[in-house]
Amino acid sequence: MEAQAQGLLESEPLQGRDEDAVASADFSSMLSEEEKEELRAELVQLEDEITTLRQVLSAKERHLVEIKQKLGMNLMNELKQNFSKSWHDMQTTTAYKKTHETLSHAGQKATAAFSNVGTAISKKFGDMRYSIRHSISMPAMRNSPTFKSFEERVETTVTSLKVFFRRRKYREAKEE
C-alpha cells in the first residue's frame, strides 16, 4: 500500500508535456459555484494587491531618485564607485598580489637585462667610434653620409634606451 501511495506523490518536477496536460485540464467542472465565487474574489483581491504593490514600488523608486539627486549621486558617480570598489577588491586578492609580484620581478629582470645589453652595445659602438675616428686608414668611410647617418641613429637609440630605463626606474621607485 505504501508503494502505491509513493507512486502518487512523485518528487520530480513536472515535465513539459505534464505541464501542458495540467494547463489544458478543465477543473471548473469539478468546482462548485460557491468555490468558483471564492476563487474569483481571491483573484480580484490578488490583482488589487499586485497593483498596490506596483504603485508602492514606483513611489519608492521615485523617492530613491530624489534622495540620490539631493546627495549629488548620479549614474556616472555610482559606476565610478562600483568600479573603484571592484578594482580595490581585485587588488586585495591573493591571485592579483602574486601576479603583480611575479610581473614586477620579471620587469626588474628585463630592465636589468636591457640595461646590460644597452651598456654593452653602447660600449661596443663607443669603441668602434673611437677606433674609426682614430684610424688614419679609414677617413673616407668615417666622413661618408651613410656612416654618419648610422652613427646618428645608434646615438639616438642609445639615448632613447637610457631615457626609457631612467623613467622605468623612476616609476618603480615611486611605486615603492
Tab-separated table of N, CA and C in Angstrom:
chain	number	residue	atom	x	y	z
A	1	MET	N	0.820	-1.199	0.000
A	1	MET	CA	0.000	0.000	0.000
A	1	MET	C	0.854	1.249	0.000
A	2	GLU	N	1.956	1.222	0.779
A	2	GLU	CA	2.844	2.381	0.855
A	2	GLU	C	3.516	2.636	-0.490
A	3	ALA	N	3.858	1.595	-1.219
A	3	ALA	CA	4.475	1.740	-2.532
A	3	ALA	C	3.514	2.403	-3.503
A	4	GLN	N	2.211	2.089	-3.392
A	4	GLN	CA	1.227	2.716	-4.270
A	4	GLN	C	1.095	4.194	-3.937
A	5	ALA	N	1.098	4.516	-2.663
A	5	ALA	CA	0.992	5.915	-2.242
A	5	ALA	C	2.222	6.682	-2.694
A	6	GLN	N	3.386	6.049	-2.629
A	6	GLN	CA	4.630	6.690	-3.054
A	6	GLN	C	4.558	7.055	-4.532
A	7	GLY	N	3.978	6.203	-5.340
A	7	GLY	CA	3.856	6.458	-6.765
A	7	GLY	C	2.951	7.639	-7.053
A	8	LEU	N	1.984	7.893	-6.221
A	8	LEU	CA	1.078	9.010	-6.427
A	8	LEU	C	1.736	10.341	-6.089
A	9	LEU	N	2.672	10.312	-5.160
A	9	LEU	CA	3.343	11.541	-4.739
A	9	LEU	C	4.749	11.572	-5.311
A	10	GLU	N	4.868	11.892	-6.562
A	10	GLU	CA	6.174	11.931	-7.223
A	10	GLU	C	6.960	13.142	-6.745
A	11	SER	N	8.254	12.953	-6.541
A	11	SER	CA	9.086	14.048	-6.059
A	11	SER	C	9.737	14.818	-7.200
A	12	GLU	N	9.656	14.325	-8.420
A	12	GLU	CA	10.268	15.002	-9.558
A	12	GLU	C	9.353	16.105	-10.073
A	13	PRO	N	9.921	17.196	-10.602
A	13	PRO	CA	9.099	18.289	-11.133
A	13	PRO	C	8.347	17.840	-12.384
A	14	LEU	N	7.318	18.589	-12.723
A	14	LEU	CA	6.539	18.281	-13.915
A	14	LEU	C	7.386	18.446	-15.161
A	15	GLN	N	7.175	17.560	-16.108
A	15	GLN	CA	7.861	17.667	-17.384
A	15	GLN	C	7.018	18.518	-18.328
A	16	GLY	N	7.536	18.854	-19.494
A	16	GLY	CA	6.860	19.726	-20.453
A	16	GLY	C	5.465	19.254	-20.814
A	17	ARG	N	5.329	18.000	-21.137
A	17	ARG	CA	4.003	17.511	-21.549
A	17	ARG	C	3.065	17.406	-20.355
A	18	ASP	N	3.635	17.161	-19.134
A	18	ASP	CA	2.806	17.137	-17.928
A	18	ASP	C	2.219	18.518	-17.674
A	19	GLU	N	3.042	19.555	-17.853
A	19	GLU	CA	2.570	20.928	-17.663
A	19	GLU	C	1.471	21.253	-18.665
A	20	ASP	N	1.631	20.780	-19.906
A	20	ASP	CA	0.616	21.023	-20.928
A	20	ASP	C	-0.703	20.341	-20.557
A	21	ALA	N	-0.590	19.126	-20.017
A	21	ALA	CA	-1.792	18.391	-19.624
A	21	ALA	C	-2.521	19.116	-18.497
A	22	VAL	N	-1.773	19.609	-17.515
A	22	VAL	CA	-2.380	20.336	-16.397
A	22	VAL	C	-3.006	21.623	-16.901
A	23	ALA	N	-2.326	22.325	-17.793
A	23	ALA	CA	-2.836	23.596	-18.310
A	23	ALA	C	-4.110	23.398	-19.125
A	24	SER	N	-4.197	22.279	-19.832
A	24	SER	CA	-5.373	22.063	-20.679
A	24	SER	C	-6.529	21.412	-19.915
A	25	ALA	N	-6.276	20.968	-18.680
A	25	ALA	CA	-7.342	20.314	-17.903
A	25	ALA	C	-8.386	21.350	-17.496
A	26	ASP	N	-9.618	20.926	-17.488
A	26	ASP	CA	-10.719	21.819	-17.118
A	26	ASP	C	-11.178	21.445	-15.718
A	27	PHE	N	-10.662	22.217	-14.725
A	27	PHE	CA	-11.012	21.952	-13.333
A	27	PHE	C	-12.322	22.623	-12.930
A	28	SER	N	-12.812	23.521	-13.784
A	28	SER	CA	-14.013	24.268	-13.423
A	28	SER	C	-15.223	23.358	-13.234
A	29	SER	N	-15.255	22.244	-13.934
A	29	SER	CA	-16.400	21.339	-13.786
A	29	SER	C	-16.355	20.608	-12.448
A	30	MET	N	-15.157	20.557	-11.824
A	30	MET	CA	-15.011	19.870	-10.545
A	30	MET	C	-15.327	20.791	-9.375
A	31	LEU	N	-15.459	22.097	-9.623
A	31	LEU	CA	-15.701	23.065	-8.560
A	31	LEU	C	-17.180	23.404	-8.458
A	32	SER	N	-17.600	23.651	-7.236
A	32	SER	CA	-18.977	24.105	-7.042
A	32	SER	C	-19.035	25.591	-7.335
A	33	GLU	N	-20.228	26.116	-7.478
A	33	GLU	CA	-20.393	27.546	-7.755
A	33	GLU	C	-19.849	28.387	-6.606
A	34	GLU	N	-20.019	27.908	-5.406
A	34	GLU	CA	-19.520	28.640	-4.229
A	34	GLU	C	-17.991	28.724	-4.256
A	35	GLU	N	-17.315	27.610	-4.612
A	35	GLU	CA	-15.859	27.589	-4.698
A	35	GLU	C	-15.378	28.500	-5.828
A	36	LYS	N	-16.094	28.500	-6.934
A	36	LYS	CA	-15.727	29.374	-8.058
A	36	LYS	C	-15.811	30.833	-7.644
A	37	GLU	N	-16.870	31.212	-6.914
A	37	GLU	CA	-17.033	32.596	-6.464
A	37	GLU	C	-15.911	32.982	-5.502
A	38	GLU	N	-15.547	32.062	-4.609
A	38	GLU	CA	-14.440	32.327	-3.677
A	38	GLU	C	-13.136	32.550	-4.444
A	39	LEU	N	-12.886	31.725	-5.437
A	39	LEU	CA	-11.663	31.861	-6.234
A	39	LEU	C	-11.659	33.160	-7.037
A	40	ARG	N	-12.823	33.539	-7.581
A	40	ARG	CA	-12.906	34.810	-8.314
A	40	ARG	C	-12.625	35.982	-7.376
A	41	ALA	N	-13.171	35.945	-6.175
A	41	ALA	CA	-12.945	37.012	-5.192
A	41	ALA	C	-11.460	37.072	-4.813
A	42	GLU	N	-10.852	35.893	-4.625
A	42	GLU	CA	-9.432	35.837	-4.294
A	42	GLU	C	-8.583	36.368	-5.449
A	43	LEU	N	-8.993	36.054	-6.676
A	43	LEU	CA	-8.291	36.537	-7.861
A	43	LEU	C	-8.334	38.063	-7.924
A	44	VAL	N	-9.514	38.643	-7.703
A	44	VAL	CA	-9.656	40.100	-7.719
A	44	VAL	C	-8.807	40.723	-6.618
A	45	GLN	N	-8.817	40.102	-5.425
A	45	GLN	CA	-8.031	40.627	-4.307
A	45	GLN	C	-6.532	40.578	-4.633
A	46	LEU	N	-6.071	39.475	-5.206
A	46	LEU	CA	-4.654	39.359	-5.569
A	46	LEU	C	-4.263	40.385	-6.627
A	47	GLU	N	-5.131	40.583	-7.617
A	47	GLU	CA	-4.834	41.575	-8.646
A	47	GLU	C	-4.755	42.967	-8.041
A	48	ASP	N	-5.658	43.280	-7.096
A	48	ASP	CA	-5.618	44.584	-6.417
A	48	ASP	C	-4.332	44.736	-5.604
A	49	GLU	N	-3.948	43.691	-4.894
A	49	GLU	CA	-2.714	43.739	-4.101
A	49	GLU	C	-1.496	43.952	-4.993
A	50	ILE	N	-1.465	43.262	-6.128
A	50	ILE	CA	-0.344	43.412	-7.068
A	50	ILE	C	-0.293	44.842	-7.592
A	51	THR	N	-1.434	45.404	-7.932
A	51	THR	CA	-1.486	46.791	-8.415
A	51	THR	C	-0.988	47.743	-7.335
A	52	THR	N	-1.426	47.529	-6.092
A	52	THR	CA	-0.992	48.376	-4.972
A	52	THR	C	0.518	48.260	-4.766
A	53	LEU	N	1.039	47.041	-4.807
A	53	LEU	CA	2.478	46.842	-4.623
A	53	LEU	C	3.281	47.524	-5.735
A	54	ARG	N	2.781	47.476	-6.959
A	54	ARG	CA	3.466	48.150	-8.063
A	54	ARG	C	3.487	49.660	-7.840
A	55	GLN	N	2.378	50.204	-7.356
A	55	GLN	CA	2.309	51.643	-7.090
A	55	GLN	C	3.262	52.031	-5.965
A	56	VAL	N	3.298	51.219	-4.897
A	56	VAL	CA	4.208	51.495	-3.779
A	56	VAL	C	5.652	51.415	-4.249
A	57	LEU	N	5.966	50.393	-5.032
A	57	LEU	CA	7.328	50.248	-5.555
A	57	LEU	C	7.705	51.444	-6.420
A	58	SER	N	6.807	51.881	-7.273
A	58	SER	CA	7.067	53.028	-8.139
A	58	SER	C	7.319	54.283	-7.298
A	59	ALA	N	6.515	54.489	-6.259
A	59	ALA	CA	6.705	55.651	-5.391
A	59	ALA	C	8.052	55.564	-4.664
A	60	LYS	N	8.420	54.398	-4.193
A	60	LYS	CA	9.714	54.201	-3.517
A	60	LYS	C	10.872	54.477	-4.476
A	61	GLU	N	10.750	54.036	-5.722
A	61	GLU	CA	11.806	54.276	-6.710
A	61	GLU	C	11.952	55.770	-6.990
A	62	ARG	N	10.823	56.491	-7.098
A	62	ARG	CA	10.883	57.946	-7.303
A	62	ARG	C	11.555	58.628	-6.107
A	63	HIS	N	11.193	58.189	-4.909
A	63	HIS	CA	11.777	58.760	-3.700
A	63	HIS	C	13.290	58.496	-3.657
A	64	LEU	N	13.694	57.294	-4.055
A	64	LEU	CA	15.110	56.941	-4.124
A	64	LEU	C	15.860	57.872	-5.070
A	65	VAL	N	15.285	58.126	-6.243
A	65	VAL	CA	15.911	59.011	-7.231
A	65	VAL	C	16.046	60.421	-6.651
A	66	GLU	N	15.003	60.893	-5.962
A	66	GLU	CA	15.052	62.227	-5.362
A	66	GLU	C	16.163	62.323	-4.324
A	67	ILE	N	16.283	61.329	-3.483
A	67	ILE	CA	17.332	61.327	-2.453
A	67	ILE	C	18.708	61.323	-3.102
A	68	LYS	N	18.889	60.488	-4.126
A	68	LYS	CA	20.187	60.434	-4.812
A	68	LYS	C	20.521	61.779	-5.450
A	69	GLN	N	19.516	62.449	-6.025
A	69	GLN	CA	19.756	63.757	-6.636
A	69	GLN	C	20.161	64.765	-5.574
A	70	LYS	N	19.501	64.741	-4.427
A	70	LYS	CA	19.844	65.663	-3.340
A	70	LYS	C	21.255	65.414	-2.817
A	71	LEU	N	21.675	64.169	-2.834
A	71	LEU	CA	23.027	63.827	-2.380
A	71	LEU	C	24.078	64.010	-3.474
A	72	GLY	N	23.632	64.376	-4.666
A	72	GLY	CA	24.566	64.586	-5.771
A	72	GLY	C	25.024	63.292	-6.408
A	73	MET	N	24.302	62.237	-6.160
A	73	MET	CA	24.674	60.951	-6.748
A	73	MET	C	23.962	60.796	-8.087
A	74	ASN	N	24.719	60.342	-9.070
A	74	ASN	CA	24.098	60.043	-10.355
A	74	ASN	C	24.668	58.735	-10.866
A	75	LEU	N	24.209	58.312	-12.006
A	75	LEU	CA	24.609	57.015	-12.542
A	75	LEU	C	26.120	56.943	-12.749
A	76	MET	N	26.715	58.032	-13.251
A	76	MET	CA	28.153	58.025	-13.515
A	76	MET	C	28.942	57.884	-12.208
A	77	ASN	N	28.517	58.624	-11.172
A	77	ASN	CA	29.198	58.513	-9.879
A	77	ASN	C	29.082	57.100	-9.312
A	78	GLU	N	27.904	56.521	-9.447
A	78	GLU	CA	27.719	55.154	-8.956
A	78	GLU	C	28.603	54.180	-9.717
A	79	LEU	N	28.684	54.353	-11.032
A	79	LEU	CA	29.551	53.478	-11.819
A	79	LEU	C	31.007	53.637	-11.394
A	80	LYS	N	31.430	54.881	-11.168
A	80	LYS	CA	32.802	55.123	-10.715
A	80	LYS	C	33.052	54.452	-9.371
A	81	GLN	N	32.102	54.609	-8.449
A	81	GLN	CA	32.254	53.995	-7.134
A	81	GLN	C	32.296	52.481	-7.240
A	82	ASN	N	31.415	51.918	-8.043
A	82	ASN	CA	31.401	50.462	-8.225
A	82	ASN	C	32.703	49.980	-8.845
A	83	PHE	N	33.194	50.727	-9.834
A	83	PHE	CA	34.452	50.347	-10.480
A	83	PHE	C	35.602	50.437	-9.481
A	84	SER	N	35.650	51.530	-8.719
A	84	SER	CA	36.717	51.699	-7.735
A	84	SER	C	36.685	50.576	-6.704
A	85	LYS	N	35.499	50.258	-6.227
A	85	LYS	CA	35.366	49.190	-5.236
A	85	LYS	C	35.792	47.848	-5.840
A	86	SER	N	35.349	47.576	-7.052
A	86	SER	CA	35.720	46.315	-7.707
A	86	SER	C	37.230	46.236	-7.927
A	87	TRP	N	37.819	47.351	-8.355
A	87	TRP	CA	39.269	47.391	-8.583
A	87	TRP	C	40.009	47.156	-7.271
A	88	HIS	N	39.551	47.794	-6.205
A	88	HIS	CA	40.171	47.605	-4.884
A	88	HIS	C	40.026	46.160	-4.428
A	89	ASP	N	38.836	45.609	-4.591
A	89	ASP	CA	38.600	44.221	-4.198
A	89	ASP	C	39.511	43.270	-4.981
A	90	MET	N	39.671	43.546	-6.283
A	90	MET	CA	40.523	42.695	-7.099
A	90	MET	C	41.981	42.799	-6.648
A	91	GLN	N	42.420	44.023	-6.316
A	91	GLN	CA	43.806	44.213	-5.920
A	91	GLN	C	44.126	43.536	-4.591
A	92	THR	N	43.136	43.287	-3.789
A	92	THR	CA	43.382	42.655	-2.493
A	92	THR	C	43.344	41.132	-2.568
A	93	THR	N	43.050	40.583	-3.745
A	93	THR	CA	43.024	39.124	-3.861
A	93	THR	C	44.442	38.575	-3.893
A	94	THR	N	44.583	37.365	-3.428
A	94	THR	CA	45.889	36.703	-3.399
A	94	THR	C	46.425	36.512	-4.813
A	95	ALA	N	45.538	36.139	-5.734
A	95	ALA	CA	45.976	35.907	-7.115
A	95	ALA	C	46.558	37.180	-7.716
A	96	TYR	N	45.895	38.321	-7.483
A	96	TYR	CA	46.394	39.587	-8.033
A	96	TYR	C	47.753	39.920	-7.433
A	97	LYS	N	47.867	39.755	-6.102
A	97	LYS	CA	49.134	40.083	-5.434
A	97	LYS	C	50.269	39.216	-5.961
A	98	LYS	N	50.002	37.925	-6.133
A	98	LYS	CA	51.045	37.031	-6.646
A	98	LYS	C	51.413	37.400	-8.086
A	99	THR	N	50.408	37.674	-8.903
A	99	THR	CA	50.665	38.053	-10.292
A	99	THR	C	51.447	39.353	-10.358
A	100	HIS	N	51.051	40.343	-9.556
A	100	HIS	CA	51.738	41.634	-9.542
A	100	HIS	C	53.184	41.448	-9.119
A	101	GLU	N	53.398	40.641	-8.092
A	101	GLU	CA	54.759	40.394	-7.604
A	101	GLU	C	55.604	39.709	-8.677
A	102	THR	N	55.028	38.708	-9.336
A	102	THR	CA	55.754	37.980	-10.378
A	102	THR	C	56.094	38.893	-11.555
A	103	LEU	N	55.107	39.669	-12.009
A	103	LEU	CA	55.354	40.566	-13.141
A	103	LEU	C	56.337	41.672	-12.773
A	104	SER	N	56.254	42.156	-11.557
A	104	SER	CA	57.190	43.190	-11.113
A	104	SER	C	58.611	42.637	-11.113
A	105	HIS	N	58.757	41.421	-10.588
A	105	HIS	CA	60.077	40.780	-10.566
A	105	HIS	C	60.586	40.561	-11.992
A	106	ALA	N	59.692	40.087	-12.867
A	106	ALA	CA	60.079	39.864	-14.274
A	106	ALA	C	60.460	41.185	-14.938
A	107	GLY	N	59.730	42.252	-14.624
A	107	GLY	CA	60.040	43.571	-15.179
A	107	GLY	C	61.406	44.061	-14.732
A	108	GLN	N	61.712	43.832	-13.462
A	108	GLN	CA	63.026	44.240	-12.955
A	108	GLN	C	64.142	43.468	-13.652
A	109	LYS	N	63.907	42.167	-13.835
A	109	LYS	CA	64.908	41.346	-14.536
A	109	LYS	C	65.069	41.814	-15.985
A	110	ALA	N	63.948	42.095	-16.645
A	110	ALA	CA	64.005	42.552	-18.036
A	110	ALA	C	64.708	43.903	-18.119
A	111	THR	N	64.405	44.785	-17.165
A	111	THR	CA	65.061	46.093	-17.145
A	111	THR	C	66.566	45.941	-16.992
A	112	ALA	N	66.960	45.081	-16.084
A	112	ALA	CA	68.396	44.849	-15.874
A	112	ALA	C	69.032	44.265	-17.136
A	113	ALA	N	68.332	43.325	-17.771
A	113	ALA	CA	68.877	42.710	-18.986
A	113	ALA	C	69.012	43.747	-20.097
A	114	PHE	N	67.957	44.554	-20.293
A	114	PHE	CA	68.026	45.590	-21.323
A	114	PHE	C	69.123	46.597	-21.016
A	115	SER	N	69.249	46.936	-19.764
A	115	SER	CA	70.283	47.885	-19.372
A	115	SER	C	71.664	47.323	-19.695
A	116	ASN	N	71.863	46.040	-19.376
A	116	ASN	CA	73.152	45.400	-19.673
A	116	ASN	C	73.410	45.345	-21.173
A	117	VAL	N	72.378	44.993	-21.932
A	117	VAL	CA	72.517	44.947	-23.392
A	117	VAL	C	72.803	46.343	-23.930
A	118	GLY	N	72.059	47.334	-23.423
A	118	GLY	CA	72.276	48.712	-23.866
A	118	GLY	C	73.678	49.192	-23.553
A	119	THR	N	74.143	48.867	-22.363
A	119	THR	CA	75.500	49.258	-21.970
A	119	THR	C	76.531	48.577	-22.863
A	120	ALA	N	76.340	47.293	-23.133
A	120	ALA	CA	77.285	46.561	-23.979
A	120	ALA	C	77.292	47.126	-25.395
A	121	ILE	N	76.106	47.404	-25.932
A	121	ILE	CA	76.025	47.963	-27.285
A	121	ILE	C	76.668	49.341	-27.314
A	122	SER	N	76.340	50.145	-26.314
A	122	SER	CA	76.912	51.488	-26.251
A	122	SER	C	78.437	51.425	-26.175
A	123	LYS	N	78.939	50.513	-25.359
A	123	LYS	CA	80.400	50.361	-25.223
A	123	LYS	C	81.013	49.915	-26.541
A	124	LYS	N	80.379	48.948	-27.192
A	124	LYS	CA	80.910	48.454	-28.463
A	124	LYS	C	80.943	49.574	-29.505
A	125	PHE	N	79.821	50.320	-29.598
A	125	PHE	CA	79.798	51.400	-30.574
A	125	PHE	C	80.768	52.517	-30.193
A	126	GLY	N	80.916	52.746	-28.893
A	126	GLY	CA	81.895	53.739	-28.446
A	126	GLY	C	83.299	53.333	-28.832
A	127	ASP	N	83.587	52.042	-28.613
A	127	ASP	CA	84.901	51.531	-29.005
A	127	ASP	C	85.088	51.630	-30.507
A	128	MET	N	84.023	51.272	-31.250
A	128	MET	CA	84.094	51.313	-32.703
A	128	MET	C	84.279	52.763	-33.174
A	129	ARG	N	83.540	53.680	-32.541
A	129	ARG	CA	83.634	55.078	-32.924
A	129	ARG	C	85.049	55.618	-32.655
A	130	TYR	N	85.564	55.249	-31.503
A	130	TYR	CA	86.925	55.678	-31.170
A	130	TYR	C	87.916	55.095	-32.162
A	131	SER	N	87.738	53.824	-32.440
A	131	SER	CA	88.647	53.136	-33.349
A	131	SER	C	88.573	53.739	-34.753
A	132	ILE	N	87.374	54.028	-35.207
A	132	ILE	CA	87.216	54.568	-36.551
A	132	ILE	C	87.733	55.997	-36.618
A	133	ARG	N	87.423	56.799	-35.592
A	133	ARG	CA	87.855	58.195	-35.600
A	133	ARG	C	89.375	58.317	-35.547
A	134	HIS	N	89.993	57.380	-34.873
A	134	HIS	CA	91.445	57.455	-34.733
A	134	HIS	C	92.197	56.620	-35.761
A	135	SER	N	91.453	56.083	-36.661
A	135	SER	CA	92.089	55.289	-37.697
A	135	SER	C	92.442	56.196	-38.873
A	136	ILE	N	93.673	56.173	-39.249
A	136	ILE	CA	94.117	57.007	-40.361
A	136	ILE	C	93.737	56.369	-41.690
A	137	SER	N	93.569	55.055	-41.674
A	137	SER	CA	93.329	54.364	-42.934
A	137	SER	C	91.876	54.461	-43.406
A	138	MET	N	90.964	54.996	-42.597
A	138	MET	CA	89.558	54.991	-42.978
A	138	MET	C	88.914	56.375	-42.953
A	139	PRO	N	89.567	57.430	-43.287
A	139	PRO	CA	88.915	58.742	-43.208
A	139	PRO	C	87.746	58.888	-44.175
A	140	ALA	N	87.807	58.241	-45.316
A	140	ALA	CA	86.723	58.367	-46.294
A	140	ALA	C	85.450	57.730	-45.752
A	141	MET	N	85.573	56.557	-45.124
A	141	MET	CA	84.401	55.887	-44.578
A	141	MET	C	83.816	56.687	-43.407
A	142	ARG	N	84.646	57.216	-42.550
A	142	ARG	CA	84.197	57.957	-41.382
A	142	ARG	C	83.406	59.199	-41.793
A	143	ASN	N	83.748	59.814	-42.872
A	143	ASN	CA	83.072	61.027	-43.322
A	143	ASN	C	81.930	60.756	-44.305
A	144	SER	N	81.683	59.507	-44.610
A	144	SER	CA	80.630	59.205	-45.575
A	144	SER	C	79.250	59.473	-44.965
A	145	PRO	N	78.271	59.885	-45.790
A	145	PRO	CA	76.916	60.158	-45.284
A	145	PRO	C	76.257	58.912	-44.675
A	146	THR	N	76.540	57.747	-45.226
A	146	THR	CA	75.953	56.513	-44.700
A	146	THR	C	76.424	56.258	-43.289
A	147	PHE	N	77.741	56.378	-43.070
A	147	PHE	CA	78.285	56.139	-41.734
A	147	PHE	C	77.765	57.175	-40.744
A	148	LYS	N	77.710	58.442	-41.143
A	148	LYS	CA	77.213	59.492	-40.250
A	148	LYS	C	75.751	59.250	-39.893
A	149	SER	N	74.946	58.816	-40.855
A	149	SER	CA	73.546	58.514	-40.607
A	149	SER	C	73.422	57.345	-39.623
A	150	PHE	N	74.229	56.311	-39.847
A	150	PHE	CA	74.214	55.158	-38.958
A	150	PHE	C	74.642	55.566	-37.547
A	151	GLU	N	75.666	56.365	-37.468
A	151	GLU	CA	76.176	56.814	-36.168
A	151	GLU	C	75.110	57.627	-35.418
A	152	GLU	N	74.409	58.491	-36.132
A	152	GLU	CA	73.352	59.294	-35.509
A	152	GLU	C	72.207	58.409	-35.010
A	153	ARG	N	71.843	57.425	-35.795
A	153	ARG	CA	70.759	56.520	-35.389
A	153	ARG	C	71.144	55.721	-34.149
A	154	VAL	N	72.366	55.243	-34.114
A	154	VAL	CA	72.830	54.486	-32.945
A	154	VAL	C	72.819	55.381	-31.713
A	155	GLU	N	73.321	56.605	-31.844
A	155	GLU	CA	73.335	57.534	-30.713
A	155	GLU	C	71.914	57.837	-30.244
A	156	THR	N	70.994	58.029	-31.183
A	156	THR	CA	69.591	58.294	-30.838
A	156	THR	C	68.983	57.098	-30.108
A	157	THR	N	69.264	55.892	-30.603
A	157	THR	CA	68.733	54.684	-29.974
A	157	THR	C	69.273	54.517	-28.564
A	158	VAL	N	70.561	54.702	-28.396
A	158	VAL	CA	71.176	54.570	-27.073
A	158	VAL	C	70.591	55.616	-26.127
A	159	THR	N	70.435	56.828	-26.577
A	159	THR	CA	69.847	57.883	-25.752
A	159	THR	C	68.419	57.536	-25.371
A	160	SER	N	67.663	57.049	-26.341
A	160	SER	CA	66.265	56.657	-26.068
A	160	SER	C	66.203	55.546	-25.036
A	161	LEU	N	67.080	54.559	-25.164
A	161	LEU	CA	67.102	53.460	-24.200
A	161	LEU	C	67.449	53.969	-22.800
A	162	LYS	N	68.404	54.855	-22.710
A	162	LYS	CA	68.780	55.409	-21.408
A	162	LYS	C	67.608	56.149	-20.774
A	163	VAL	N	66.913	56.962	-21.564
A	163	VAL	CA	65.753	57.708	-21.052
A	163	VAL	C	64.659	56.740	-20.615
A	164	PHE	N	64.427	55.724	-21.419
A	164	PHE	CA	63.397	54.732	-21.085
A	164	PHE	C	63.699	54.072	-19.747
A	165	PHE	N	64.928	53.630	-19.556
A	165	PHE	CA	65.274	52.934	-18.319
A	165	PHE	C	65.282	53.876	-17.122
A	166	ARG	N	65.658	55.120	-17.328
A	166	ARG	CA	65.583	56.089	-16.222
A	166	ARG	C	64.142	56.292	-15.794
A	167	ARG	N	63.247	56.443	-16.779
A	167	ARG	CA	61.819	56.618	-16.466
A	167	ARG	C	61.260	55.386	-15.761
A	168	ARG	N	61.653	54.239	-16.213
A	168	ARG	CA	61.187	52.985	-15.616
A	168	ARG	C	61.633	52.887	-14.159
A	169	LYS	N	62.903	53.189	-13.904
A	169	LYS	CA	63.418	53.152	-12.528
A	169	LYS	C	62.695	54.189	-11.670
A	170	TYR	N	62.422	55.364	-12.247
A	170	TYR	CA	61.719	56.414	-11.505
A	170	TYR	C	60.311	55.933	-11.118
A	171	ARG	N	59.603	55.306	-12.061
A	171	ARG	CA	58.252	54.794	-11.783
A	171	ARG	C	58.294	53.713	-10.716
A	172	GLU	N	59.257	52.808	-10.814
A	172	GLU	CA	59.369	51.736	-9.815
A	172	GLU	C	59.671	52.304	-8.441
A	173	ALA	N	60.558	53.291	-8.386
A	173	ALA	CA	60.884	53.910	-7.096
A	173	ALA	C	59.665	54.632	-6.542
A	174	LYS	N	58.900	55.243	-7.406
A	174	LYS	CA	57.704	55.971	-6.986
A	174	LYS	C	56.642	55.019	-6.444
A	175	GLU	N	56.525	53.822	-7.055
A	175	GLU	CA	55.547	52.833	-6.608
A	175	GLU	C	55.904	52.270	-5.252
A	176	GLU	N	57.179	52.140	-4.983
A	176	GLU	CA	57.609	51.567	-3.691
A	176	GLU	C	57.414	52.604	-2.638
